[in-house]
Coordinates of C-alpha atoms in Angstrom, one line a residue:
Chain H
M1 CA -4.3 -20.4 -11.5
S2 CA -4.7 -19.4 -15.1
L3 CA -7.5 -18.4 -16.7
L4 CA -7.4 -19.9 -20.2
S5 CA -6.8 -23.6 -18.6
S6 CA -7.8 -25.9 -21.3
N7 CA -10.1 -28.9 -21.5
A8 CA -7.6 -31.5 -22.2
R9 CA -6.1 -30.0 -19.1
H10 CA -9.2 -30.6 -16.9
V11 CA -10.0 -33.9 -18.4
A12 CA -6.6 -35.2 -17.9
L13 CA -7.1 -33.9 -13.9
V14 CA -10.6 -35.5 -13.3
Q15 CA -8.8 -39.0 -14.8
K16 CA -5.8 -38.4 -12.2
S17 CA -8.2 -37.8 -9.0
L18 CA -10.2 -41.1 -10.4
A19 CA -7.3 -43.3 -10.7
A20 CA -5.8 -42.3 -7.2
G21 CA -9.2 -43.0 -6.1
A22 CA -9.3 -46.0 -7.6
L23 CA -5.8 -47.3 -5.7
R24 CA -7.3 -46.0 -2.7
A25 CA -10.0 -47.7 -2.4
A26 CA -7.7 -51.0 -3.4
S27 CA -5.4 -50.4 -0.6
Q28 CA -7.5 -50.1 2.1
P29 CA -9.3 -52.6 4.1
A30 CA -12.6 -53.5 4.1
K31 CA -14.5 -51.2 6.5
A32 CA -16.5 -53.1 9.6
A33 CA -19.9 -52.8 10.2
P34 CA -20.7 -49.5 12.0
K35 CA -21.6 -50.0 15.5
E36 CA -24.7 -49.5 16.8
R37 CA -25.9 -46.6 18.3
K38 CA -26.7 -46.9 22.4
A39 CA -30.2 -45.2 23.4
A40 CA -30.6 -42.6 25.9
Q41 CA -30.7 -43.6 28.9
S42 CA -31.4 -42.1 32.1
I43 CA -29.5 -42.7 35.5
G44 CA -31.4 -43.0 38.7
G45 CA -34.5 -41.7 37.0
V46 CA -36.1 -38.5 35.6
K47 CA -36.7 -35.5 38.2
K48 CA -40.3 -35.0 39.7
G49 CA -42.4 -33.0 37.0
R50 CA -40.1 -33.6 33.8
K51 CA -41.0 -37.2 32.3
E52 CA -43.2 -35.6 29.6
K53 CA -40.0 -33.7 29.0
W54 CA -38.0 -36.7 28.8
E55 CA -40.6 -38.5 26.6
T56 CA -40.3 -36.1 24.0
K57 CA -36.6 -35.9 24.0
K58 CA -36.1 -39.4 23.6
K59 CA -38.9 -39.7 20.4
Q60 CA -36.9 -36.7 18.8
E61 CA -33.9 -38.6 19.4
K62 CA -35.5 -41.3 17.3
I63 CA -36.7 -39.4 14.4
H64 CA -32.7 -38.2 14.5
K65 CA -31.8 -41.5 14.0
T66 CA -33.7 -42.1 11.2
K67 CA -32.7 -38.9 9.6
D68 CA -29.0 -40.1 7.9
I69 CA -26.7 -38.3 6.5
P70 CA -27.2 -38.6 2.7
R71 CA -24.2 -40.6 1.1
F72 CA -22.7 -38.9 -1.7
T73 CA -22.1 -41.2 -4.8
R74 CA -19.2 -40.5 -7.1
M75 CA -20.5 -39.3 -10.5
A76 CA -20.3 -42.0 -13.4
E77 CA -17.0 -41.3 -15.7
T78 CA -18.8 -40.7 -18.7
K79 CA -20.8 -38.0 -17.5
L80 CA -17.8 -36.5 -16.0
M81 CA -16.2 -36.3 -19.0
M82 CA -19.1 -34.9 -21.3
P83 CA -18.9 -31.6 -22.7
K84 CA -21.3 -29.1 -21.2
T85 CA -23.5 -28.5 -24.9
F86 CA -23.3 -30.8 -27.8
Q87 CA -23.8 -27.6 -30.2
R88 CA -20.9 -25.4 -28.5
P89 CA -18.4 -27.8 -26.7
A90 CA -16.3 -26.3 -23.9
T91 CA -13.4 -26.4 -25.8
L92 CA -10.7 -23.4 -26.4
P93 CA -9.8 -22.4 -29.4
E94 CA -6.2 -22.7 -30.2
A95 CA -4.8 -19.2 -29.0
F96 CA -6.2 -20.4 -25.3
K97 CA -4.1 -23.8 -24.9
A98 CA -0.8 -23.4 -23.4
G99 CA 2.3 -23.2 -25.4
S100 CA 0.5 -21.6 -28.0
G101 CA 2.7 -18.5 -28.0
H102 CA -0.3 -16.3 -28.9
V103 CA 0.8 -12.5 -28.8
L104 CA -0.6 -9.2 -29.8
E105 CA 1.4 -8.1 -33.4
L106 CA 2.0 -4.2 -32.8
P107 CA 3.6 -1.5 -34.0
L108 CA 6.5 -0.4 -31.6
F109 CA 5.8 2.6 -29.8
G110 CA 8.6 5.3 -31.1
R111 CA 8.7 8.3 -33.1
E112 CA 7.8 6.8 -36.5
T113 CA 4.9 5.4 -35.5
L114 CA 3.2 8.8 -33.2
V115 CA 2.1 10.1 -36.3
P116 CA -1.2 11.9 -37.2
R117 CA -2.2 9.0 -39.4
N118 CA -1.9 6.4 -36.0
V119 CA -4.1 8.0 -34.0
G120 CA -6.8 5.4 -33.3
K121 CA -4.2 2.6 -33.5
A122 CA -2.6 0.3 -31.0
V123 CA 1.4 0.1 -30.4
S124 CA 3.5 -2.0 -27.9
Y125 CA 6.3 -1.5 -25.9
S126 CA 9.9 -2.7 -26.0
D127 CA 10.9 -5.9 -23.9
A128 CA 14.2 -4.5 -23.6
P129 CA 15.1 -5.3 -20.0
N130 CA 15.7 -1.6 -19.1
N131 CA 12.0 -0.3 -20.0
A132 CA 11.1 2.3 -17.5
A133 CA 7.7 0.6 -16.6
K134 CA 9.2 -2.8 -15.9
V135 CA 12.2 -1.1 -13.7
F136 CA 10.1 1.1 -11.9
G137 CA 6.8 -0.6 -12.1
L138 CA 3.6 1.0 -13.1
P139 CA 0.2 2.4 -11.3
R140 CA -2.1 -0.6 -10.0
K141 CA -5.1 -0.5 -12.3
M142 CA -2.4 -0.3 -15.4
F143 CA -0.7 -3.3 -14.0
F144 CA -3.7 -5.5 -14.1
E145 CA -4.7 -4.4 -17.0
Y146 CA -1.0 -5.5 -18.1
R147 CA -1.6 -8.5 -16.6
I148 CA -4.7 -10.2 -18.7
L149 CA -3.4 -8.4 -22.3
S150 CA -0.8 -10.9 -23.6
S151 CA 1.8 -7.6 -24.1
P152 CA 1.2 -4.7 -23.0
C153 CA 0.2 -1.7 -25.7
S154 CA -1.5 0.9 -25.6
V155 CA -3.4 3.4 -28.3
V156 CA -2.1 6.4 -29.7
R157 CA -4.6 9.4 -29.1
D158 CA -4.7 13.1 -30.1
V159 CA -3.1 13.9 -26.6
T160 CA -0.6 11.6 -27.1
L161 CA 0.9 13.5 -29.9
Q162 CA 0.2 16.7 -27.8
A163 CA 2.5 15.3 -25.1
V164 CA 4.9 14.0 -27.9
E165 CA 5.1 17.6 -29.0
T166 CA 5.5 19.2 -25.8
L167 CA 8.0 16.9 -24.9
E168 CA 10.1 18.2 -28.2
K169 CA 9.3 21.9 -27.0
A170 CA 10.8 20.6 -23.6
K171 CA 14.3 19.4 -24.8
A172 CA 16.2 22.3 -24.8
S173 CA 14.6 24.1 -22.0
S174 CA 14.9 24.6 -18.1
S175 CA 12.2 22.3 -16.5
L176 CA 11.2 25.8 -14.8
D177 CA 9.0 26.3 -18.0
S178 CA 7.3 22.5 -18.3
R179 CA 6.1 22.1 -15.6
I180 CA 3.0 20.0 -16.0
V181 CA 0.0 18.1 -14.4
L182 CA -2.4 15.7 -15.8
H183 CA -5.9 16.1 -15.2
G184 CA -9.3 15.0 -15.6
R185 CA -12.1 12.8 -14.8
A186 CA -11.5 8.9 -13.1
G187 CA -10.3 7.0 -15.9
C188 CA -9.9 8.8 -19.0
G189 CA -6.7 8.1 -19.5
K190 CA -4.1 10.5 -17.3
S191 CA -1.8 7.4 -16.3
F192 CA -1.9 6.0 -19.6
L193 CA -0.7 9.6 -20.9
L194 CA 2.4 9.4 -18.7
H195 CA 3.4 6.1 -19.0
Q196 CA 3.6 6.8 -22.8
A197 CA 5.4 9.9 -22.4
V198 CA 7.4 8.1 -20.4
Q199 CA 8.1 5.6 -22.7
Y200 CA 8.7 8.4 -25.5
A201 CA 11.4 10.0 -23.6
Q202 CA 13.0 7.1 -22.6
A203 CA 13.3 6.3 -26.7
E204 CA 14.3 9.3 -27.3
G205 CA 17.2 9.1 -24.8
W206 CA 16.4 10.9 -22.2
V207 CA 16.6 10.3 -18.6
V208 CA 13.5 8.9 -17.1
F209 CA 13.0 9.3 -13.4
Y210 CA 9.5 7.6 -12.8
V211 CA 7.8 7.4 -9.8
P212 CA 4.2 5.1 -10.9
R213 CA 3.1 5.2 -6.9
A214 CA 3.8 8.4 -5.3
A215 CA 1.5 7.0 -2.9
S216 CA 4.0 3.9 -1.8
L217 CA 6.4 7.2 -0.6
V218 CA 3.7 8.5 1.6
N219 CA 1.6 5.7 3.0
S220 CA 3.8 4.8 5.8
T221 CA 5.7 1.4 4.4
T222 CA 9.0 2.7 4.4
T223 CA 11.5 3.2 7.0
F224 CA 12.0 7.2 8.2
A225 CA 14.1 8.7 10.5
Y226 CA 15.0 12.6 11.2
D227 CA 17.9 14.3 10.3
L228 CA 19.2 16.9 11.8
R229 CA 21.5 18.3 8.8
T230 CA 18.3 18.9 6.0
Q231 CA 15.5 19.1 9.1
T232 CA 13.0 16.6 7.7
Y233 CA 12.7 13.0 7.0
L234 CA 15.0 10.5 5.6
Q235 CA 13.7 7.3 3.9
P236 CA 16.3 5.6 3.5
H237 CA 15.7 2.1 2.0
A238 CA 12.9 4.0 -0.3
S239 CA 16.0 6.3 -1.3
Y240 CA 17.7 3.1 -2.1
R241 CA 15.3 1.1 -4.2
T242 CA 14.8 4.7 -6.2
L243 CA 18.5 4.6 -6.9
D244 CA 18.7 0.8 -7.9
K245 CA 15.8 1.7 -10.4
L246 CA 17.3 5.1 -11.6
L247 CA 20.6 2.9 -12.5
K248 CA 19.4 0.3 -14.5
A249 CA 16.7 2.2 -16.4
N250 CA 19.3 4.4 -17.5
S251 CA 22.8 3.1 -16.7
A252 CA 23.8 3.7 -20.3
L253 CA 23.0 7.4 -19.9
F254 CA 24.5 7.4 -16.3
A255 CA 28.2 5.9 -17.6
K256 CA 28.8 8.7 -19.7
L257 CA 27.8 11.7 -17.5
P258 CA 30.5 12.7 -14.5
M259 CA 30.3 14.1 -11.6
K260 CA 31.0 18.3 -11.6
K261 CA 31.0 18.6 -7.8
A262 CA 32.7 15.9 -5.6
L263 CA 30.5 14.5 -2.9
V264 CA 32.2 14.4 0.8
T265 CA 30.2 13.3 4.1
E266 CA 31.6 11.8 7.5
K267 CA 31.0 8.1 5.7
L268 CA 31.6 9.1 1.8
N269 CA 34.5 10.5 0.0
V270 CA 33.4 10.9 -3.9
P271 CA 35.8 12.7 -5.8
A272 CA 34.4 14.7 -8.9
G273 CA 34.8 13.0 -11.9
T274 CA 33.5 9.5 -11.1
T275 CA 30.5 8.7 -13.0
L276 CA 26.9 8.9 -12.2
A277 CA 26.7 5.2 -12.2
D278 CA 29.7 4.3 -9.5
L279 CA 28.5 6.7 -7.8
V280 CA 24.8 4.7 -7.3
Q281 CA 26.8 1.5 -7.4
I282 CA 29.0 3.4 -4.4
A283 CA 25.6 4.0 -2.1
L284 CA 24.0 0.5 -3.7
K285 CA 26.8 -1.6 -1.8
D286 CA 25.8 -0.3 1.2
R287 CA 22.8 -2.6 2.5
S288 CA 21.8 -1.0 5.7
A289 CA 21.1 2.4 3.0
G290 CA 22.8 4.5 5.0
N291 CA 24.0 6.5 2.9
S292 CA 21.2 6.6 0.1
A293 CA 19.1 9.8 1.0
V294 CA 22.4 12.2 0.6
V295 CA 23.5 10.2 -3.0
L296 CA 20.1 10.7 -4.3
D297 CA 20.1 14.2 -3.8
A298 CA 23.7 14.6 -4.7
L299 CA 22.5 12.6 -7.9
T300 CA 19.4 15.1 -8.7
S301 CA 22.1 17.8 -8.3
E302 CA 23.9 16.1 -11.0
L303 CA 21.2 15.9 -13.1
Q304 CA 20.0 19.3 -12.8
A305 CA 23.9 20.9 -14.1
Q306 CA 24.0 18.5 -17.1
T307 CA 23.2 19.6 -20.4
Q308 CA 23.8 16.5 -22.7
F309 CA 20.9 14.3 -21.7
P310 CA 17.3 16.3 -21.1
V311 CA 15.9 14.7 -17.6
L312 CA 12.1 14.1 -17.2
L313 CA 11.1 13.1 -14.1
A314 CA 7.7 11.9 -14.1
V315 CA 4.9 11.6 -11.3
D316 CA 1.8 9.3 -10.9
D317 CA -0.8 10.1 -7.8
F318 CA 0.5 13.8 -7.4
Q319 CA -1.9 14.5 -5.2
A320 CA -0.8 12.6 -2.7
L321 CA 2.6 14.7 -2.3
L322 CA 0.5 17.4 -1.3
Q323 CA -1.5 16.3 2.0
D324 CA -0.4 14.9 5.8
S325 CA 1.5 11.8 5.0
S326 CA 0.1 8.7 6.6
Y327 CA 3.9 8.9 9.0
K328 CA 3.6 10.3 12.3
D329 CA 6.1 11.8 14.3
H330 CA 7.2 11.5 18.3
F331 CA 3.8 13.3 19.5
L332 CA 1.4 10.9 16.9
R333 CA 1.0 14.3 14.8
P334 CA 0.7 13.4 10.8
I335 CA 4.1 14.1 9.0
K336 CA 3.0 16.5 6.0
A337 CA 4.6 15.0 2.7
N338 CA 6.9 18.2 2.2
H339 CA 9.0 16.7 5.2
L340 CA 9.8 13.9 4.0
S341 CA 12.6 13.5 1.8
L342 CA 11.6 12.1 -1.2
P343 CA 8.4 13.6 -1.6
R344 CA 10.3 16.8 -0.8
L345 CA 12.8 16.2 -3.6
I346 CA 9.8 15.9 -6.1
L347 CA 7.7 18.7 -5.0
D348 CA 11.4 21.2 -4.9
F349 CA 11.5 20.5 -9.0
A350 CA 7.3 20.6 -9.6
S351 CA 7.6 23.7 -7.7
G352 CA 10.4 25.3 -9.8
K353 CA 12.9 26.0 -6.6
R354 CA 14.9 23.3 -8.2
T355 CA 15.1 22.8 -12.0
F356 CA 16.3 20.6 -14.6
A357 CA 18.6 22.6 -17.4
K358 CA 17.0 20.4 -20.1
G359 CA 13.9 18.9 -19.3
A360 CA 10.4 18.5 -17.7
V361 CA 8.3 17.7 -14.7
V362 CA 5.4 16.2 -15.9
T363 CA 2.5 14.5 -13.4
A364 CA -0.4 13.2 -13.1
L365 CA -3.7 13.1 -10.4
T366 CA -5.2 10.0 -9.2
N367 CA -9.2 11.0 -8.4
S368 CA -9.7 6.8 -7.3
D369 CA -7.4 6.9 -4.1
T370 CA -9.9 7.2 -1.3
N371 CA -6.7 7.5 0.6
F372 CA -5.2 10.2 -0.6
N373 CA -8.2 12.8 -2.1
V374 CA -7.3 15.6 -4.7
P375 CA -6.7 18.7 -2.0
L376 CA -8.1 22.5 -2.2
E377 CA -4.9 23.8 -2.6
I378 CA -4.3 22.2 -6.2
Q379 CA -8.2 22.3 -6.9
D380 CA -7.5 26.3 -6.5
A381 CA -4.6 26.3 -8.6
L382 CA -5.7 24.3 -11.4
D383 CA -9.4 25.6 -11.0
L384 CA -10.5 21.6 -11.1
P385 CA -14.5 21.1 -11.3
R386 CA -15.6 20.5 -7.5
A387 CA -17.8 17.7 -6.8
H388 CA -18.9 19.9 -3.8
P389 CA -19.1 23.7 -3.1
V390 CA -16.1 24.6 -1.3
S391 CA -15.8 27.6 1.0
P392 CA -13.4 30.5 1.0
Y393 CA -13.0 30.1 4.7
Q394 CA -11.7 26.2 4.6
R395 CA -8.4 26.3 5.7
R396 CA -5.7 26.1 2.4
D397 CA -2.4 25.1 3.6
G398 CA 0.2 27.9 2.7
D399 CA 3.0 26.2 2.3
V400 CA 1.4 23.7 -0.7
Q401 CA -0.1 26.3 -2.2
G402 CA 3.7 27.5 -2.7
Y403 CA 4.7 24.3 -3.9
V404 CA 1.6 24.0 -6.7
H405 CA 2.2 28.1 -7.8
G406 CA 3.6 27.9 -11.1
L407 CA 2.4 24.5 -12.5
T408 CA 0.1 24.3 -16.0
G409 CA -3.0 22.0 -15.7
F410 CA -3.2 19.7 -18.7
K411 CA -6.9 18.7 -19.1
L412 CA -7.7 15.3 -20.6
P413 CA -11.0 15.2 -22.4
D414 CA -13.8 13.4 -20.3
R415 CA -14.6 11.3 -23.9
M416 CA -12.4 9.2 -25.9
S417 CA -13.5 10.0 -29.9
S418 CA -15.0 7.2 -31.6
D419 CA -11.8 6.6 -33.4
E420 CA -9.7 6.0 -30.4
M421 CA -12.3 3.8 -28.6
A422 CA -12.0 1.2 -32.0
G423 CA -8.7 1.2 -31.7
L424 CA -9.3 0.2 -28.2
F425 CA -11.7 -2.4 -29.4
S426 CA -9.9 -3.6 -31.7
V427 CA -6.9 -4.3 -29.0
W428 CA -9.4 -7.1 -27.0
K429 CA -10.9 -8.6 -30.2
D430 CA -7.5 -9.0 -31.3
D431 CA -6.1 -10.1 -27.8
M432 CA -9.6 -13.1 -27.7
A433 CA -10.8 -11.1 -24.9
L434 CA -14.3 -10.5 -26.1
T435 CA -17.3 -13.2 -25.4
T436 CA -19.1 -12.6 -28.6
D437 CA -18.1 -12.0 -32.7
K438 CA -21.6 -9.3 -33.2
Y439 CA -18.4 -6.5 -32.5
D440 CA -20.5 -3.4 -33.5
E441 CA -23.0 -4.2 -31.5
L442 CA -21.0 -4.6 -28.7
F443 CA -18.8 -1.8 -29.1
L444 CA -21.5 0.6 -29.9
S445 CA -23.9 -0.2 -26.7
K446 CA -21.0 -0.3 -24.5
Y447 CA -19.6 2.7 -25.8
V448 CA -22.5 4.5 -25.1
E449 CA -23.1 2.5 -21.8
S450 CA -19.5 3.9 -20.8
D451 CA -19.7 7.8 -21.7
G452 CA -16.6 7.2 -24.0
N453 CA -14.4 6.7 -20.5
P454 CA -11.9 4.2 -20.9
R455 CA -11.3 2.9 -17.8
D456 CA -15.6 2.1 -17.8
F457 CA -15.5 1.0 -21.6
V458 CA -12.7 -1.9 -20.9
W459 CA -13.8 -3.0 -17.4
K460 CA -17.3 -2.1 -17.0
G461 CA -17.8 -2.9 -20.9
L462 CA -16.0 -5.5 -22.2
L463 CA -15.1 -7.2 -19.7
S464 CA -18.1 -7.5 -17.7
T465 CA -20.4 -8.1 -20.0
F466 CA -22.4 -11.4 -20.1
S467 CA -23.7 -10.8 -24.2
T468 CA -22.8 -13.7 -25.6
Chain P
M1 CA 12.4 -13.7 17.6
V2 CA 13.0 -11.2 19.3
H3 CA 12.7 -11.4 23.0
I4 CA 11.9 -8.1 25.0
L5 CA 11.2 -8.4 28.9
G6 CA 10.4 -11.8 28.8
T7 CA 8.0 -11.5 26.2
L8 CA 8.8 -13.2 22.8
L9 CA 8.0 -11.5 19.3
K10 CA 7.6 -13.6 16.4
D11 CA 9.7 -12.2 13.7
H12 CA 6.8 -11.9 10.8
F13 CA 4.4 -10.5 13.1
K14 CA 4.1 -6.3 12.0
V15 CA 5.6 -4.4 15.4
K16 CA 2.4 -2.6 16.0
Y17 CA 0.5 -5.9 16.6
A18 CA 3.6 -8.0 18.3
L19 CA 3.7 -5.3 21.0
T20 CA 0.0 -5.5 22.2
K21 CA 1.6 -9.2 23.4
F22 CA 3.0 -7.0 26.3
Y23 CA 0.3 -7.5 29.0
G24 CA -1.0 -3.6 29.2
I25 CA -0.1 -2.5 25.8
G26 CA -3.1 -2.4 23.5
V27 CA -4.1 -1.2 19.9
N28 CA -3.6 2.6 21.1
R29 CA -0.3 1.7 22.9
S30 CA 1.4 0.0 20.2
N31 CA 1.1 3.0 17.8
Q32 CA 1.7 5.4 20.7
L33 CA 4.9 3.7 20.9
C34 CA 5.4 3.0 17.0
A35 CA 5.1 6.5 16.9
R36 CA 7.7 7.3 19.7
F37 CA 10.5 5.4 18.0
Q38 CA 9.7 6.1 14.3
I39 CA 8.7 2.7 13.2
H40 CA 6.6 2.6 10.2
D41 CA 2.9 1.2 9.9
T42 CA 4.4 -2.3 8.2
C43 CA 7.4 -2.7 9.6
R44 CA 8.0 -6.7 10.8
V45 CA 9.8 -7.2 13.9
K46 CA 12.7 -9.2 11.7
E47 CA 13.1 -5.9 10.1
L48 CA 14.1 -3.9 13.4
T49 CA 17.5 -2.5 13.9
P50 CA 19.2 -4.0 17.2
Y51 CA 19.2 0.3 18.4
Q52 CA 15.3 0.2 18.0
I53 CA 15.3 -3.2 19.9
T54 CA 17.3 -1.8 22.8
A55 CA 15.1 1.6 22.9
I56 CA 12.0 -0.2 22.9
A57 CA 13.6 -2.7 26.1
S58 CA 14.8 0.4 28.0
F59 CA 11.5 2.0 27.6
L60 CA 9.3 -0.3 28.1
S61 CA 11.5 -1.6 31.8
S62 CA 10.7 1.8 33.2
P63 CA 8.5 4.5 31.0
S64 CA 8.3 6.7 33.5
T65 CA 12.2 7.4 33.7
A66 CA 12.5 8.0 30.0
P67 CA 14.0 11.1 28.9
A68 CA 11.8 14.2 27.4
L69 CA 10.5 13.7 23.8
P70 CA 12.4 16.5 21.7
Q71 CA 11.0 18.8 19.5
Y72 CA 12.5 18.3 15.9
P73 CA 12.6 21.9 13.7
L74 CA 11.3 20.8 10.1
A75 CA 12.4 22.4 7.2
P76 CA 10.0 25.6 5.8
P77 CA 10.1 25.5 1.8
T78 CA 12.3 28.1 1.5
F79 CA 14.7 26.3 4.0
T80 CA 18.4 25.5 1.8
P81 CA 20.3 23.3 4.2
P82 CA 24.1 22.9 5.0
P83 CA 26.3 20.8 2.6
P84 CA 27.0 17.2 3.5
N85 CA 30.4 17.7 5.0
T86 CA 28.8 20.0 7.9
A87 CA 30.0 18.0 11.2
S88 CA 27.0 16.1 13.3
S89 CA 28.7 17.0 16.0
D90 CA 28.3 20.9 15.4
L91 CA 24.3 20.3 14.3
L92 CA 23.6 18.2 17.4
A93 CA 25.0 20.9 19.5
K94 CA 23.4 23.8 17.9
F95 CA 20.1 21.4 18.4
K96 CA 20.5 21.1 22.0
A97 CA 21.0 24.9 22.4
Q98 CA 17.7 25.2 20.4
Q99 CA 16.1 22.8 22.4
A100 CA 17.1 24.0 25.6
N101 CA 15.4 27.2 25.2
A102 CA 12.1 25.8 23.8
P103 CA 9.2 26.1 25.3
P104 CA 7.4 23.1 26.2
L105 CA 4.7 21.7 23.5
K106 CA 1.8 23.2 23.2
M107 CA -2.0 21.2 21.3
K108 CA -4.9 22.8 21.5
N109 CA -3.3 25.9 23.8
K110 CA -2.7 22.8 26.6
E111 CA 0.6 21.6 27.6
W112 CA 1.6 18.5 25.7
R113 CA 1.3 15.4 28.4
D114 CA 3.1 12.2 27.0
P115 CA 0.5 9.6 27.3
L116 CA 3.5 6.6 27.6
K117 CA 4.3 8.5 30.7
S118 CA 2.1 6.7 33.0
L119 CA 2.4 3.1 31.2
K120 CA 2.5 0.1 33.5
V121 CA 3.1 -3.1 31.5
E122 CA 3.7 -6.9 32.6
S123 CA 4.4 -7.2 36.3
D124 CA 4.2 -3.7 37.4
L125 CA 0.6 -3.6 36.4
R126 CA -0.1 -7.0 37.7
N127 CA 1.4 -5.5 40.9
E128 CA -0.9 -2.5 40.4
I129 CA -3.6 -4.6 40.6
R130 CA -3.3 -6.8 43.1
E131 CA -2.4 -3.9 45.8
N132 CA -5.9 -1.9 44.5
I133 CA -7.8 -5.3 45.1
A134 CA -5.8 -5.3 48.5
H135 CA -6.5 -1.9 49.5
Q136 CA -10.2 -2.6 48.6
R137 CA -10.0 -5.3 51.4
M138 CA -8.0 -3.3 53.6
I139 CA -10.4 -0.2 54.0
G140 CA -13.3 -3.1 54.3
S141 CA -15.4 -2.1 51.2
Y142 CA -18.0 -3.8 49.5
V143 CA -15.9 -4.2 46.3
G144 CA -13.0 -5.9 48.6
R145 CA -15.6 -8.1 50.0
R146 CA -16.6 -9.5 46.8
H147 CA -13.5 -10.0 45.9
A148 CA -12.1 -12.0 48.8
M149 CA -16.0 -14.2 48.2
H150 CA -15.1 -15.1 44.6
L151 CA -18.0 -13.1 43.5
P152 CA -19.0 -10.5 41.2
V153 CA -17.9 -7.1 42.1
R154 CA -19.9 -4.6 39.1
G155 CA -23.7 -5.4 40.6
Q156 CA -24.0 -8.5 38.4
N157 CA -27.0 -11.4 39.1
T158 CA -25.5 -14.5 40.8
Q159 CA -28.8 -16.1 40.6
N160 CA -26.9 -17.7 37.3
N161 CA -23.9 -17.3 35.3
A162 CA -21.6 -15.5 37.4
R163 CA -18.7 -18.2 36.4
T164 CA -15.4 -15.7 35.5
A165 CA -16.0 -14.0 38.8
K166 CA -15.9 -17.8 41.0
K167 CA -13.2 -18.4 38.6
L168 CA -11.3 -15.4 38.8
N169 CA -12.4 -12.9 41.5
T170 CA -9.7 -13.5 44.1
M171 CA -7.8 -12.0 46.6
E172 CA -4.3 -13.1 44.7
R173 CA -5.1 -12.2 41.0
W174 CA -2.2 -12.3 39.1

């Protein structure tokens, strides 16, 4: 149901229901007079010593009879149509009416708009069908926000420019040198920054491999089957969907990349020279996803070796891949994430065991997922602030410690600057989401209340305020 | 819609809840079964492959005679897998040789016992219950007498209530 329903539509609905009611009354015959209720009877007399109880019971029944159920009458038509107040009628502005076509008009996200003078200004994303956000999806909380906004956009921040600079440096070098983990307090903008990095990379012609919800790879929602060759649990359907998304987002680039090595398995024989686009199509033909895992592995190996386009592997919810998954083995023991095929693929690149000849691996932690907390191993590696004192005797997994070794932490500032926050405020103001026109007062009060935290500013500040 | 051992499992049910429709399988047993057949938490009955359905059916028909569970080796971080064109028969032979020499699995310093080995479902379970009641009667115990009289067995009051016992406590239960 639309939040922005017009008054006119409400009135029309009410009139329709009244008309229907009138028709119904006309079609039904007049009701007969209700039957008289029989009084309670005792057959064969009352038991000895219970006459008094019987008398009180009969009296209670009489009381119930007089307490009729109230009859509801229809409200007068004129009263229904009246707006709530005369001073400020309950009519919505033109922009909210259906078919008004109101959309935020903002400059497009790209190299030209990502300049220091634009810090604090909002930019929107392209509407192309191969946009990484459309193809790969978005993290949950970002998705909710974009569902409310009339067009997806975000504010250019200092950290955005730093991310752009980092990606430019990483363009010509191996991903071994650029393995970054974005961290910071909950709601400080890690997922948004990662998304901006993905959009920038796609606009600049990189191959993008975006995993917006890595937790969905380990929360036991897709098929899994043990494979003797790789000694890991393959995830056929997850691999199938990943291949499909990779092809949709990077189809133009994949069509230009030929395979350097042939892929020969028991079921497949793909010769060298086949384009990556054709390779993925071969895997997608098999709906049972039998070949998906091995084809995804071959595809990433080819992307590793090629130097034509830099590759960005962007993973949100990275902490979910560093602990036990929700899958269980035969013996009902939890399967570690690094023993599942897709998480293992990501961890191999994040740890530097496999590298892209040109590209970067950028990951982001999520502090708000209670099913997958940030584990000790990465807290130690990045020296993250601890909520509770941690003992050196608490067990750390050696394998996970190996995977997080060498990762570079990038801490996002706890607070957005006032310019950036003003830009964020203007997005919601221009999108007609605010309930008051006292903008200065609202902005300053919510900025202080949220302590500069962007998520709290928007969700607990602007969208939850009762001020008018 | 799948019929296994005479029980209908509807397509839209999650497998871990659908399996509880069997008499003798509750939530815990169902989770153990799903783990045994590598069925993920959100798998629906319609998503099960014919191989998995046959495996479940053959297991439930006689759980005690099911083959032992294999102990799959799991790749350490430094593991490099053999190339994709390696014959699966070679891998299988190597794995079987490894399994033959592998010691039994231990959990918390004790040998792991399969909780599903002693599983009984449907008619087997009903027969076992009937045999237990018959045994109690045969040895002339209090429990047996109470079953025969259709009265509560476990020391409940009979001045009032005892409706369930009067209805269900029989010698020919199930």
